[in-house]
PQR file with spaces between the fields and no chain letter, atoms N, CA, C, O and H, PARSE charges and radii, in Angstrom:
ATOM       1  N    MET     1       3.374   -7.500    8.764 -0.4000 1.5000
ATOM       2  CA   MET     1       3.955   -7.600   10.085 -0.0000 2.0000
ATOM       3  C    MET     1       4.028   -9.076   10.461  0.5500 1.7000
ATOM       4  O    MET     1       3.054   -9.813   10.306 -0.5500 1.4000
ATOM       5  N    THR     2       5.163   -9.491   10.947 -0.4000 1.5000
ATOM       6  CA   THR     2       5.327  -10.881   11.348 -0.0000 2.0000
ATOM       7  C    THR     2       5.003  -11.035   12.830  0.5500 1.7000
ATOM       8  O    THR     2       5.158  -10.086   13.600 -0.5500 1.4000
ATOM       9  H    THR     2       5.954   -8.892   11.073  0.4000 1.0000
ATOM      10  N    PRO     3       4.557  -12.216   13.235 -0.5600 1.5000
ATOM      11  CA   PRO     3       4.243  -12.430   14.658  0.2800 2.0000
ATOM      12  C    PRO     3       5.446  -12.112   15.532  0.5500 1.7000
ATOM      13  O    PRO     3       6.568  -12.514   15.225 -0.5500 1.4000
ATOM      14  N    GLY     4       5.210  -11.391   16.618 -0.4000 1.5000
ATOM      15  CA   GLY     4       6.274  -11.023   17.535 -0.0000 2.0000
ATOM      16  C    GLY     4       6.997   -9.742   17.169  0.5500 1.7000
ATOM      17  O    GLY     4       7.776   -9.224   17.969 -0.5500 1.4000
ATOM      18  H    GLY     4       4.298  -11.064   16.867  0.4000 1.0000
ATOM      19  N    GLU     5       6.754   -9.221   15.974 -0.4000 1.5000
ATOM      20  CA   GLU     5       7.402   -7.991   15.548 -0.0000 2.0000
ATOM      21  C    GLU     5       6.660   -6.792   16.140  0.5500 1.7000
ATOM      22  O    GLU     5       5.430   -6.766   16.179 -0.5500 1.4000
ATOM      23  H    GLU     5       6.121   -9.642   15.324  0.4000 1.0000
ATOM      24  N    ARG     6       7.410   -5.827   16.587 -0.4000 1.5000
ATOM      25  CA   ARG     6       6.814   -4.617   17.150 -0.0000 2.0000
ATOM      26  C    ARG     6       6.253   -3.764   16.013  0.5500 1.7000
ATOM      27  O    ARG     6       6.859   -3.665   14.947 -0.5500 1.4000
ATOM      28  H    ARG     6       8.409   -5.849   16.555  0.4000 1.0000
ATOM      29  N    LEU     7       5.111   -3.159   16.244 -0.4000 1.5000
ATOM      30  CA   LEU     7       4.474   -2.308   15.237 -0.0000 2.0000
ATOM      31  C    LEU     7       5.394   -1.146   14.853  0.5500 1.7000
ATOM      32  O    LEU     7       5.441   -0.753   13.688 -0.5500 1.4000
ATOM      33  H    LEU     7       4.618   -3.239   17.110  0.4000 1.0000
ATOM      34  N    SER     8       6.109   -0.608   15.808 -0.4000 1.5000
ATOM      35  CA   SER     8       7.033    0.493   15.519 -0.0000 2.0000
ATOM      36  C    SER     8       8.132    0.047   14.556  0.5500 1.7000
ATOM      37  O    SER     8       8.545    0.823   13.694 -0.5500 1.4000
ATOM      38  H    SER     8       6.071   -0.928   16.755  0.4000 1.0000
ATOM      39  N    GLU     9       8.608   -1.181   14.690 -0.4000 1.5000
ATOM      40  CA   GLU     9       9.620   -1.706   13.765 -0.0000 2.0000
ATOM      41  C    GLU     9       9.044   -1.857   12.360  0.5500 1.7000
ATOM      42  O    GLU     9       9.732   -1.605   11.370 -0.5500 1.4000
ATOM      43  H    GLU     9       8.272   -1.811   15.391  0.4000 1.0000
ATOM      44  N    THR    10       7.796   -2.265   12.279 -0.4000 1.5000
ATOM      45  CA   THR    10       7.130   -2.404   10.989 -0.0000 2.0000
ATOM      46  C    THR    10       7.033   -1.054   10.293  0.5500 1.7000
ATOM      47  O    THR    10       7.233   -0.959    9.082 -0.5500 1.4000
ATOM      48  H    THR    10       7.238   -2.469   13.083  0.4000 1.0000
ATOM      49  N    VAL    11       6.726   -0.009   11.057 -0.4000 1.5000
ATOM      50  CA   VAL    11       6.638    1.349   10.495 -0.0000 2.0000
ATOM      51  C    VAL    11       7.993    1.777    9.937  0.5500 1.7000
ATOM      52  O    VAL    11       8.074    2.247    8.802 -0.5500 1.4000
ATOM      53  H    VAL    11       6.563   -0.086   12.041  0.4000 1.0000
ATOM      54  N    VAL    12       9.040    1.622   10.714 -0.4000 1.5000
ATOM      55  CA   VAL    12      10.381    2.018   10.266 -0.0000 2.0000
ATOM      56  C    VAL    12      10.776    1.246    9.013  0.5500 1.7000
ATOM      57  O    VAL    12      11.330    1.824    8.079 -0.5500 1.4000
ATOM      58  H    VAL    12       8.974    1.240   11.636  0.4000 1.0000
ATOM      59  N    GLU    13      10.498   -0.046    8.986 -0.4000 1.5000
ATOM      60  CA   GLU    13      10.833   -0.857    7.818 -0.0000 2.0000
ATOM      61  C    GLU    13      10.029   -0.439    6.591  0.5500 1.7000
ATOM      62  O    GLU    13      10.560   -0.443    5.480 -0.5500 1.4000
ATOM      63  H    GLU    13      10.048   -0.516    9.745  0.4000 1.0000
ATOM      64  N    ALA    14       8.763   -0.078    6.770 -0.4000 1.5000
ATOM      65  CA   ALA    14       7.922    0.351    5.646 -0.0000 2.0000
ATOM      66  C    ALA    14       8.410    1.678    5.068  0.5500 1.7000
ATOM      67  O    ALA    14       8.447    1.848    3.849 -0.5500 1.4000
ATOM      68  H    ALA    14       8.332   -0.075    7.672  0.4000 1.0000
ATOM      69  N    VAL    15       8.781    2.609    5.929 -0.4000 1.5000
ATOM      70  CA   VAL    15       9.288    3.898    5.447 -0.0000 2.0000
ATOM      71  C    VAL    15      10.647    3.709    4.776  0.5500 1.7000
ATOM      72  O    VAL    15      10.918    4.328    3.747 -0.5500 1.4000
ATOM      73  H    VAL    15       8.751    2.470    6.919  0.4000 1.0000
ATOM      74  N    ALA    16      11.486    2.877    5.336 -0.4000 1.5000
ATOM      75  CA   ALA    16      12.790    2.604    4.720 -0.0000 2.0000
ATOM      76  C    ALA    16      12.608    1.972    3.344  0.5500 1.7000
ATOM      77  O    ALA    16      13.327    2.316    2.405 -0.5500 1.4000
ATOM      78  H    ALA    16      11.266    2.374    6.172  0.4000 1.0000
ATOM      79  N    ALA    17      11.661    1.059    3.217 -0.4000 1.5000
ATOM      80  CA   ALA    17      11.393    0.443    1.919 -0.0000 2.0000
ATOM      81  C    ALA    17      10.922    1.481    0.910  0.5500 1.7000
ATOM      82  O    ALA    17      11.320    1.441   -0.254 -0.5500 1.4000
ATOM      83  H    ALA    17      11.077    0.780    3.979  0.4000 1.0000
ATOM      84  N    ALA    18      10.075    2.412    1.348 -0.4000 1.5000
ATOM      85  CA   ALA    18       9.601    3.472    0.453 -0.0000 2.0000
ATOM      86  C    ALA    18      10.747    4.375    0.013  0.5500 1.7000
ATOM      87  O    ALA    18      10.750    4.889   -1.106 -0.5500 1.4000
ATOM      88  H    ALA    18       9.751    2.445    2.294  0.4000 1.0000
ATOM      89  N    GLU    19      11.719    4.563    0.902 -0.4000 1.5000
ATOM      90  CA   GLU    19      12.892    5.381    0.584 -0.0000 2.0000
ATOM      91  C    GLU    19      13.927    4.607   -0.218  0.5500 1.7000
ATOM      92  O    GLU    19      14.789    5.196   -0.870 -0.5500 1.4000
ATOM      93  H    GLU    19      11.716    4.145    1.811  0.4000 1.0000
ATOM      94  N    GLY    20      13.835    3.273   -0.164 -0.4000 1.5000
ATOM      95  CA   GLY    20      14.829    2.445   -0.840 -0.0000 2.0000
ATOM      96  C    GLY    20      16.141    2.368   -0.084  0.5500 1.7000
ATOM      97  O    GLY    20      17.204    2.227   -0.689 -0.5500 1.4000
ATOM      98  H    GLY    20      13.135    2.794    0.366  0.4000 1.0000
ATOM      99  N    VAL    21      16.070    2.461    1.256 -0.4000 1.5000
ATOM     100  CA   VAL    21      17.273    2.417    2.080 -0.0000 2.0000
ATOM     101  C    VAL    21      17.099    1.402    3.200  0.5500 1.7000
ATOM     102  O    VAL    21      16.000    0.904    3.441 -0.5500 1.4000
ATOM     103  H    VAL    21      15.207    2.576    1.748  0.4000 1.0000
ATOM     104  N    ASP    22      18.190    1.109    3.872 -0.4000 1.5000
ATOM     105  CA   ASP    22      18.160    0.259    5.054 -0.0000 2.0000
ATOM     106  C    ASP    22      17.518    1.064    6.196  0.5500 1.7000
ATOM     107  O    ASP    22      17.722    2.275    6.275 -0.5500 1.4000
ATOM     108  H    ASP    22      19.083    1.513    3.676  0.4000 1.0000
ATOM     109  N    PRO    23      16.757    0.421    7.071 -0.5600 1.5000
ATOM     110  CA   PRO    23      16.134    1.153    8.181  0.2800 2.0000
ATOM     111  C    PRO    23      17.123    1.977    9.009  0.5500 1.7000
ATOM     112  O    PRO    23      16.762    3.036    9.524 -0.5500 1.4000
ATOM     113  N    THR    24      18.349    1.511    9.141 -0.4000 1.5000
ATOM     114  CA   THR    24      19.346    2.262    9.919 -0.0000 2.0000
ATOM     115  C    THR    24      19.841    3.504    9.184  0.5500 1.7000
ATOM     116  O    THR    24      20.505    4.350    9.783 -0.5500 1.4000
ATOM     117  H    THR    24      18.643    0.651    8.723  0.4000 1.0000
ATOM     118  N    ASP    25      19.529    3.624    7.903 -0.4000 1.5000
ATOM     119  CA   ASP    25      19.975    4.769    7.113 -0.0000 2.0000
ATOM     120  C    ASP    25      18.943    5.882    7.007  0.5500 1.7000
ATOM     121  O    ASP    25      19.192    6.877    6.326 -0.5500 1.4000
ATOM     122  H    ASP    25      18.990    2.936    7.417  0.4000 1.0000
ATOM     123  N    LEU    26      17.788    5.746    7.660 -0.4000 1.5000
ATOM     124  CA   LEU    26      16.787    6.810    7.627 -0.0000 2.0000
ATOM     125  C    LEU    26      17.336    8.055    8.316  0.5500 1.7000
ATOM     126  O    LEU    26      18.084    7.955    9.288 -0.5500 1.4000
ATOM     127  H    LEU    26      17.585    4.938    8.214  0.4000 1.0000
ATOM     128  N    SER    27      16.964    9.226    7.809 -0.4000 1.5000
ATOM     129  CA   SER    27      17.504   10.473    8.348 -0.0000 2.0000
ATOM     130  C    SER    27      16.872   10.875    9.679  0.5500 1.7000
ATOM     131  O    SER    27      17.437   11.701   10.396 -0.5500 1.4000
ATOM     132  H    SER    27      16.357    9.308    7.019  0.4000 1.0000
ATOM     133  N    GLU    28      15.726   10.316   10.023 -0.4000 1.5000
ATOM     134  CA   GLU    28      15.052   10.640   11.279 -0.0000 2.0000
ATOM     135  C    GLU    28      14.741    9.370   12.059  0.5500 1.7000
ATOM     136  O    GLU    28      14.493    8.311   11.482 -0.5500 1.4000
ATOM     137  H    GLU    28      15.267    9.645    9.441  0.4000 1.0000
ATOM     138  N    THR    29      14.761    9.498   13.381 -0.4000 1.5000
ATOM     139  CA   THR    29      14.277    8.402   14.211 -0.0000 2.0000
ATOM     140  C    THR    29      12.767    8.515   14.305  0.5500 1.7000
ATOM     141  O    THR    29      12.203    9.552   13.958 -0.5500 1.4000
ATOM     142  H    THR    29      14.962   10.358   13.850  0.4000 1.0000
ATOM     143  N    LEU    30      12.121    7.490   14.757 -0.4000 1.5000
ATOM     144  CA   LEU    30      10.665    7.475   14.856 -0.0000 2.0000
ATOM     145  C    LEU    30      10.158    8.380   15.978  0.5500 1.7000
ATOM     146  O    LEU    30       9.069    8.944   15.872 -0.5500 1.4000
ATOM     147  H    LEU    30      12.580    6.647   15.038  0.4000 1.0000
ATOM     148  N    TYR    31      10.928    8.523   17.039 -0.4000 1.5000
ATOM     149  CA   TYR    31      10.448    9.199   18.247 -0.0000 2.0000
ATOM     150  C    TYR    31       9.892   10.617   18.048  0.5500 1.7000
ATOM     151  O    TYR    31       8.855   10.923   18.637 -0.5500 1.4000
ATOM     152  H    TYR    31      11.813    8.065   17.126  0.4000 1.0000
ATOM     153  N    PRO    32      10.506   11.484   17.268 -0.5600 1.5000
ATOM     154  CA   PRO    32       9.897   12.824   17.148  0.2800 2.0000
ATOM     155  C    PRO    32       8.486   12.790   16.534  0.5500 1.7000
ATOM     156  O    PRO    32       7.671   13.678   16.784 -0.5500 1.4000
ATOM     157  N    ALA    33       8.216   11.764   15.737 -0.4000 1.5000
ATOM     158  CA   ALA    33       6.915   11.671   15.068 -0.0000 2.0000
ATOM     159  C    ALA    33       5.868   11.034   15.967  0.5500 1.7000
ATOM     160  O    ALA    33       4.718   11.475   15.989 -0.5500 1.4000
ATOM     161  H    ALA    33       8.879   11.043   15.534  0.4000 1.0000
ATOM     162  N    ILE    34       6.254   10.000   16.709 -0.4000 1.5000
ATOM     163  CA   ILE    34       5.314    9.264   17.553 -0.0000 2.0000
ATOM     164  C    ILE    34       6.123    8.462   18.579  0.5500 1.7000
ATOM     165  O    ILE    34       7.240    8.030   18.298 -0.5500 1.4000
ATOM     166  H    ILE    34       7.188    9.642   16.691  0.4000 1.0000
ATOM     167  N    ASN    35       5.560    8.274   19.742 -0.4000 1.5000
ATOM     168  CA   ASN    35       6.208    7.484   20.776 -0.0000 2.0000
ATOM     169  C    ASN    35       6.108    6.008   20.382  0.5500 1.7000
ATOM     170  O    ASN    35       5.015    5.445   20.329 -0.5500 1.4000
ATOM     171  H    ASN    35       4.652    8.625   19.971  0.4000 1.0000
ATOM     172  N    ALA    36       7.247    5.395   20.111 -0.4000 1.5000
ATOM     173  CA   ALA    36       7.268    4.011   19.627 -0.0000 2.0000
ATOM     174  C    ALA    36       6.662    3.042   20.635  0.5500 1.7000
ATOM     175  O    ALA    36       5.930    2.133   20.243 -0.5500 1.4000
ATOM     176  H    ALA    36       8.135    5.853   20.154  0.4000 1.0000
ATOM     177  N    ASP    37       6.948    3.214   21.913 -0.4000 1.5000
ATOM     178  CA   ASP    37       6.401    2.311   22.928 -0.0000 2.0000
ATOM     179  C    ASP    37       4.879    2.417   22.978  0.5500 1.7000
ATOM     180  O    ASP    37       4.185    1.407   23.104 -0.5500 1.4000
ATOM     181  H    ASP    37       7.542    3.952   22.230  0.4000 1.0000
ATOM     182  N    ALA    38       4.364    3.642   22.880 -0.4000 1.5000
ATOM     183  CA   ALA    38       2.908    3.835   22.883 -0.0000 2.0000
ATOM     184  C    ALA    38       2.281    3.208   21.637  0.5500 1.7000
ATOM     185  O    ALA    38       1.214    2.599   21.718 -0.5500 1.4000
ATOM     186  H    ALA    38       4.927    4.462   22.778  0.4000 1.0000
ATOM     187  N    LEU    39       2.936    3.356   20.493 -0.4000 1.5000
ATOM     188  CA   LEU    39       2.422    2.761   19.254 -0.0000 2.0000
ATOM     189  C    LEU    39       2.351    1.239   19.371  0.5500 1.7000
ATOM     190  O    LEU    39       1.394    0.619   18.907 -0.5500 1.4000
ATOM     191  H    LEU    39       3.803    3.851   20.427  0.4000 1.0000
ATOM     192  N    ASP    40       3.361    0.645   19.989 -0.4000 1.5000
ATOM     193  CA   ASP    40       3.408   -0.811   20.121 -0.0000 2.0000
ATOM     194  C    ASP    40       2.258   -1.367   20.954  0.5500 1.7000
ATOM     195  O    ASP    40       1.857   -2.512   20.745 -0.5500 1.4000
ATOM     196  H    ASP    40       4.139    1.148   20.366  0.4000 1.0000
ATOM     197  N    VAL    41       1.720   -0.594   21.888 -0.4000 1.5000
ATOM     198  CA   VAL    41       0.634   -1.081   22.751 -0.0000 2.0000
ATOM     199  C    VAL    41      -0.716   -0.450   22.425  0.5500 1.7000
ATOM     200  O    VAL    41      -1.723   -0.799   23.040 -0.5500 1.4000
ATOM     201  H    VAL    41       2.046    0.336   22.058  0.4000 1.0000
ATOM     202  N    LEU    42      -0.749    0.461   21.478 -0.4000 1.5000
ATOM     203  CA   LEU    42      -1.969    1.206   21.166 -0.0000 2.0000
ATOM     204  C    LEU    42      -3.155    0.310   20.841  0.5500 1.7000
ATOM     205  O    LEU    42      -4.270    0.579   21.288 -0.5500 1.4000
ATOM     206  H    LEU    42       0.069    0.745   20.978  0.4000 1.0000
ATOM     207  N    PHE    43      -2.935   -0.738   20.077 -0.4000 1.5000
ATOM     208  CA   PHE    43      -4.044   -1.570   19.609 -0.0000 2.0000
ATOM     209  C    PHE    43      -4.142   -2.913   20.337  0.5500 1.7000
ATOM     210  O    PHE    43      -4.797   -3.832   19.844 -0.5500 1.4000
ATOM     211  H    PHE    43      -2.030   -0.957   19.714  0.4000 1.0000
ATOM     212  N    VAL    44      -3.507   -3.037   21.489 -0.4000 1.5000
ATOM     213  CA   VAL    44      -3.554   -4.297   22.233 -0.0000 2.0000
ATOM     214  C    VAL    44      -4.993   -4.652   22.603  0.5500 1.7000
ATOM     215  O    VAL    44      -5.407   -5.804   22.475 -0.5500 1.4000
ATOM     216  H    VAL    44      -2.976   -2.291   21.889  0.4000 1.0000
ATOM     217  N    GLU    45      -5.743   -3.668   23.057 -0.4000 1.5000
ATOM     218  CA   GLU    45      -7.127   -3.925   23.464 -0.0000 2.0000
ATOM     219  C    GLU    45      -8.134   -3.051   22.737  0.5500 1.7000
ATOM     220  O    GLU    45      -9.254   -2.859   23.210 -0.5500 1.4000
ATOM     221  H    GLU    45      -5.407   -2.732   23.161  0.4000 1.0000
ATOM     222  N    SER    46      -7.739   -2.527   21.596 -0.4000 1.5000
ATOM     223  CA   SER    46      -8.653   -1.668   20.843 -0.0000 2.0000
ATOM     224  C    SER    46      -8.401   -1.845   19.352  0.5500 1.7000
ATOM     225  O    SER    46      -7.448   -2.505   18.940 -0.5500 1.4000
ATOM     226  H    SER    46      -6.829   -2.682   21.212  0.4000 1.0000
ATOM     227  N    SER    47      -9.266   -1.249   18.563 -0.4000 1.5000
ATOM     228  CA   SER    47      -9.093   -1.300   17.113 -0.0000 2.0000
ATOM     229  C    SER    47      -9.194    0.115   16.569  0.5500 1.7000
ATOM     230  O    SER    47      -9.606    1.036   17.274 -0.5500 1.4000
ATOM     231  H    SER    47     -10.041   -0.713   18.898  0.4000 1.0000
ATOM     232  N    GLY    48      -8.819    0.277   15.326 -0.4000 1.5000
ATOM     233  CA   GLY    48      -8.856    1.586   14.689 -0.0000 2.0000
ATOM     234  C    GLY    48      -7.590    1.806   13.895  0.5500 1.7000
ATOM     235  O    GLY    48      -6.955    0.860   13.428 -0.5500 1.4000
ATOM     236  H    GLY    48      -8.484   -0.472   14.753  0.4000 1.0000
ATOM     237  N    SER    49      -7.230    3.070   13.749 -0.4000 1.5000
ATOM     238  CA   SER    49      -6.007    3.416   13.031 -0.0000 2.0000
ATOM     239  C    SER    49      -5.475    4.745   13.548  0.5500 1.7000
ATOM     240  O    SER    49      -6.185    5.507   14.204 -0.5500 1.4000
ATOM     241  H    SER    49      -7.745    3.838   14.128  0.4000 1.0000
ATOM     242  N    VAL    50      -4.239    4.997   13.246 -0.4000 1.5000
ATOM     243  CA   VAL    50      -3.600    6.257   13.601 -0.0000 2.0000
ATOM     244  C    VAL    50      -2.763    6.697   12.402  0.5500 1.7000
ATOM     245  O    VAL    50      -2.122    5.875   11.747 -0.5500 1.4000
ATOM     246  H    VAL    50      -3.662    4.378   12.714  0.4000 1.0000
ATOM     247  N    THR    51      -2.774    7.994   12.124 -0.4000 1.5000
ATOM     248  CA   THR    51      -2.013    8.554   11.011 -0.0000 2.0000
ATOM     249  C    THR    51      -1.098    9.641   11.541  0.5500 1.7000
ATOM     250  O    THR    51      -1.506   10.464   12.361 -0.5500 1.4000
ATOM     251  H    THR    51      -3.295    8.662   12.656  0.4000 1.0000
ATOM     252  N    PHE    52       0.145    9.642   11.069 -0.4000 1.5000
ATOM     253  CA   PHE    52       1.116   10.646   11.500 -0.0000 2.0000
ATOM     254  C    PHE    52       2.145   10.844   10.397  0.5500 1.7000
ATOM     255  O    PHE    52       2.252   10.024    9.486 -0.5500 1.4000
ATOM     256  H    PHE    52       0.476    8.974   10.403  0.4000 1.0000
ATOM     257  N    GLU    53       2.896   11.928   10.480 -0.4000 1.5000
ATOM     258  CA   GLU    53       3.947   12.216    9.514 -0.0000 2.0000
ATOM     259  C    GLU    53       5.284   11.757   10.069  0.5500 1.7000
ATOM     260  O    GLU    53       5.605   11.991   11.234 -0.5500 1.4000
ATOM     261  H    GLU    53       2.809   12.594   11.220  0.4000 1.0000
ATOM     262  N    TYR    54       6.061   11.097    9.212 -0.4000 1.5000
ATOM     263  CA   TYR    54       7.375   10.599    9.614 -0.0000 2.0000
ATOM     264  C    TYR    54       8.302   10.570    8.412  0.5500 1.7000
ATOM     265  O    TYR    54       8.015    9.920    7.407 -0.5500 1.4000
ATOM     266  H    TYR    54       5.801   10.907    8.266  0.4000 1.0000
ATOM     267  N    ASN    55       9.404   11.273    8.525 -0.4000 1.5000
ATOM     268  CA   ASN    55      10.478   11.236    7.527 -0.0000 2.0000
ATOM     269  C    ASN    55       9.997   11.587    6.118  0.5500 1.7000
ATOM     270  O    ASN    55      10.459   11.003    5.137 -0.5500 1.4000
ATOM     271  H    ASN    55       9.636   11.802    9.342  0.4000 1.0000
ATOM     272  N    GLY    56       9.069   12.541    6.022 -0.4000 1.5000
ATOM     273  CA   GLY    56       8.568   12.968    4.716 -0.0000 2.0000
ATOM     274  C    GLY    56       7.434   12.130    4.170  0.5500 1.7000
ATOM     275  O    GLY    56       7.101   12.231    2.989 -0.5500 1.4000
ATOM     276  H    GLY    56       8.694   13.015    6.819  0.4000 1.0000
ATOM     277  N    TYR    57       6.832   11.299    5.014 -0.4000 1.5000
ATOM     278  CA   TYR    57       5.740   10.422    4.598 -0.0000 2.0000
ATOM     279  C    TYR    57       4.553   10.556    5.549  0.5500 1.7000
ATOM     280  O    TYR    57       4.714   10.863    6.731 -0.5500 1.4000
ATOM     281  H    TYR    57       7.103   11.217    5.973  0.4000 1.0000
ATOM     282  N    GLU    58       3.375   10.322    5.012 -0.4000 1.5000
ATOM     283  CA   GLU    58       2.191   10.172    5.838 -0.0000 2.0000
ATOM     284  C    GLU    58       2.041    8.677    6.068  0.5500 1.7000
ATOM     285  O    GLU    58       1.889    7.901    5.125 -0.5500 1.4000
ATOM     286  H    GLU    58       3.244   10.073    4.053  0.4000 1.0000
ATOM     287  N    VAL    59       2.085    8.287    7.328 -0.4000 1.5000
ATOM     288  CA   VAL    59       2.042    6.874    7.705 -0.0000 2.0000
ATOM     289  C    VAL    59       0.716    6.599    8.393  0.5500 1.7000
ATOM     290  O    VAL    59       0.346    7.307    9.330 -0.5500 1.4000
ATOM     291  H    VAL    59       2.209    8.917    8.094  0.4000 1.0000
ATOM     292  N    THR    60       0.009    5.595    7.947 -0.4000 1.5000
ATOM     293  CA   THR    60      -1.227    5.164    8.595 -0.0000 2.0000
ATOM     294  C    THR    60      -1.032    3.738    9.072  0.5500 1.7000
ATOM     295  O    THR    60      -0.673    2.845    8.304 -0.5500 1.4000
ATOM     296  H    THR    60       0.310    5.020    7.186  0.4000 1.0000
ATOM     297  N    VAL    61      -1.278    3.546   10.361 -0.4000 1.5000
ATOM     298  CA   VAL    61      -1.125    2.239   10.987 -0.0000 2.0000
ATOM     299  C    VAL    61      -2.497    1.782   11.452  0.5500 1.7000
ATOM     300  O    VAL    61      -3.172    2.494   12.196 -0.5500 1.4000
ATOM     301  H    VAL    61      -1.570    4.271   10.985  0.4000 1.0000
ATOM     302  N    ALA    62      -2.910    0.605   11.019 -0.4000 1.5000
ATOM     303  CA   ALA    62      -4.202    0.049   11.415 -0.0000 2.0000
ATOM     304  C    ALA    62      -4.009   -0.982   12.519  0.5500 1.7000
ATOM     305  O    ALA    62      -2.930   -1.552   12.677 -0.5500 1.4000
ATOM     306  H    ALA    62      -2.361    0.027   10.414  0.4000 1.0000
ATOM     307  N    SER    63      -5.062   -1.205   13.267 -0.4000 1.5000
ATOM     308  CA   SER    63      -5.002   -2.148   14.383 -0.0000 2.0000
ATOM     309  C    SER    63      -4.710   -3.576   13.946  0.5500 1.7000
ATOM     310  O    SER    63      -4.273   -4.387   14.762 -0.5500 1.4000
ATOM     311  H    SER    63      -5.938   -0.742   13.138  0.4000 1.0000
ATOM     312  N    ASP    64      -4.942   -3.904   12.670 -0.4000 1.5000
ATOM     313  CA   ASP    64      -4.632   -5.252   12.186 -0.0000 2.0000
ATOM     314  C    ASP    64      -3.170   -5.407   11.783  0.5500 1.7000
ATOM     315  O    ASP    64      -2.761   -6.465   11.305 -0.5500 1.4000
ATOM     316  H    ASP    64      -5.297   -3.244   12.007  0.4000 1.0000
ATOM     317  N    GLY    65      -2.371   -4.332   11.979 -0.4000 1.5000
ATOM     318  CA   GLY    65      -0.954   -4.376   11.667 -0.0000 2.0000
ATOM     319  C    GLY    65      -0.606   -3.857   10.293  0.5500 1.7000
ATOM     320  O    GLY    65       0.571   -3.787    9.940 -0.5500 1.4000
ATOM     321  H    GLY    65      -2.702   -3.472   12.367  0.4000 1.0000
ATOM     322  N    ASP    66      -1.613   -3.488    9.504 -0.4000 1.5000
ATOM     323  CA   ASP    66      -1.363   -2.951    8.170 -0.0000 2.0000
ATOM     324  C    ASP    66      -0.752   -1.557    8.291  0.5500 1.7000
ATOM     325  O    ASP    66      -1.242   -0.728    9.058 -0.5500 1.4000
ATOM     326  H    ASP    66      -2.569   -3.545    9.792  0.4000 1.0000
ATOM     327  N    VAL    67       0.302   -1.302    7.546 -0.4000 1.5000
ATOM     328  CA   VAL    67       0.975   -0.008    7.538 -0.0000 2.0000
ATOM     329  C    VAL    67       1.004    0.505    6.108  0.5500 1.7000
ATOM     330  O    VAL    67       1.513   -0.170    5.213 -0.5500 1.4000
ATOM     331  H    VAL    67       0.700   -1.976    6.923  0.4000 1.0000
ATOM     332  N    SER    68       0.457    1.705    5.888 -0.4000 1.5000
ATOM     333  CA   SER    68       0.536    2.321    4.559 -0.0000 2.0000
ATOM     334  C    SER    68       1.386    3.579    4.661  0.5500 1.7000
ATOM     335  O    SER    68       1.336    4.309    5.651 -0.5500 1.4000
ATOM     336  H    SER    68       0.043    2.253    6.615  0.4000 1.0000
ATOM     337  N    VAL    69       2.162    3.810    3.617 -0.4000 1.5000
ATOM     338  CA   VAL    69       3.115    4.910    3.575 -0.0000 2.0000
ATOM     339  C    VAL    69       2.895    5.673    2.290  0.5500 1.7000
ATOM     340  O    VAL    69       2.932    5.093    1.205 -0.5500 1.4000
ATOM     341  H    VAL    69       2.203    3.217    2.813  0.4000 1.0000
ATOM     342  N    GLU    70       2.665    6.985    2.403 -0.4000 1.5000
ATOM     343  CA   GLU    70       2.461    7.810    1.220 -0.0000 2.0000
ATOM     344  C    GLU    70       3.354    9.045    1.319  0.5500 1.7000
ATOM     345  O    GLU    70       3.371    9.726    2.344 -0.5500 1.4000
ATOM     346  H    GLU    70       2.635    7.456    3.284  0.4000 1.0000
ATOM     347  N    SER    71       4.083    9.324    0.266 -0.4000 1.5000
ATOM     348  CA   SER    71       4.994   10.467    0.260 -0.0000 2.0000
ATOM     349  C    SER    71       4.209   11.762    0.411  0.5500 1.7000
ATOM     350  O    SER    71       3.176   11.948   -0.231 -0.5500 1.4000
ATOM     351  H    SER    71       4.070    8.771   -0.567  0.4000 1.0000
ATOM     352  N    LEU    72       4.700   12.648    1.257 -0.4000 1.5000
ATOM     353  CA   LEU    72       4.057   13.949    1.404 -0.0000 2.0000
ATOM     354  C    LEU    72       4.324   14.820    0.189  0.5500 1.7000
ATOM     355  O    LEU    72       3.572   15.762   -0.061 -0.5500 1.4000
ATOM     356  H    LEU    72       5.539   12.496    1.778  0.4000 1.0000
ATOM     357  N    ASP    73       5.370   14.535   -0.572 -0.4000 1.5000
ATOM     358  CA   ASP    73       5.684   15.273   -1.804 -0.0000 2.0000
ATOM     359  C    ASP    73       4.652   14.989   -2.875  0.5500 1.7000
ATOM     360  O    ASP    73       4.405   15.837   -3.732 -0.5500 1.4000
ATOM     361  H    ASP    73       5.982   13.770   -0.369  0.4000 1.0000
ATOM     362  N    ALA    74       4.035   13.798   -2.843 -0.4000 1.5000
ATOM     363  CA   ALA    74       3.053   13.406   -3.848 -0.0000 2.0000
ATOM     364  C    ALA    74       1.708   14.058   -3.599  0.5500 1.7000
ATOM     365  O    ALA    74       0.867   14.123   -4.495 -0.5500 1.4000
ATOM     366  H    ALA    74       4.235   13.109   -2.146  0.4000 1.0000
ATOM     367  N    ALA    75       1.505   14.536   -2.392 -0.4000 1.5000
ATOM     368  CA   ALA    75       0.191   15.122   -2.038 -0.0000 2.0000
ATOM     369  C    ALA    75       0.009   16.496   -2.598  0.5500 1.7000
ATOM     370  O    ALA    75      -1.034   17.115   -2.389 -0.5500 1.4000
ATOM     371  H    ALA    75       2.187   14.482   -1.664  0.4000 1.0000
């Protein structure tokens, strides 16, 4: 994650990279999986992680900005 980048944008970019597509070409928007605005402020004053399913992937977002993406098909 680069300074000034929204965490929600980082998630979309990570899932798009896992799919091998441009972020605008993903079949789902982020909103049904998680509220993007809430995700962007979730770790402002706290630490931890959150895991959710998005576009066929299990996404884990840590308070340090690390985003891991694992295919649900691989599980």
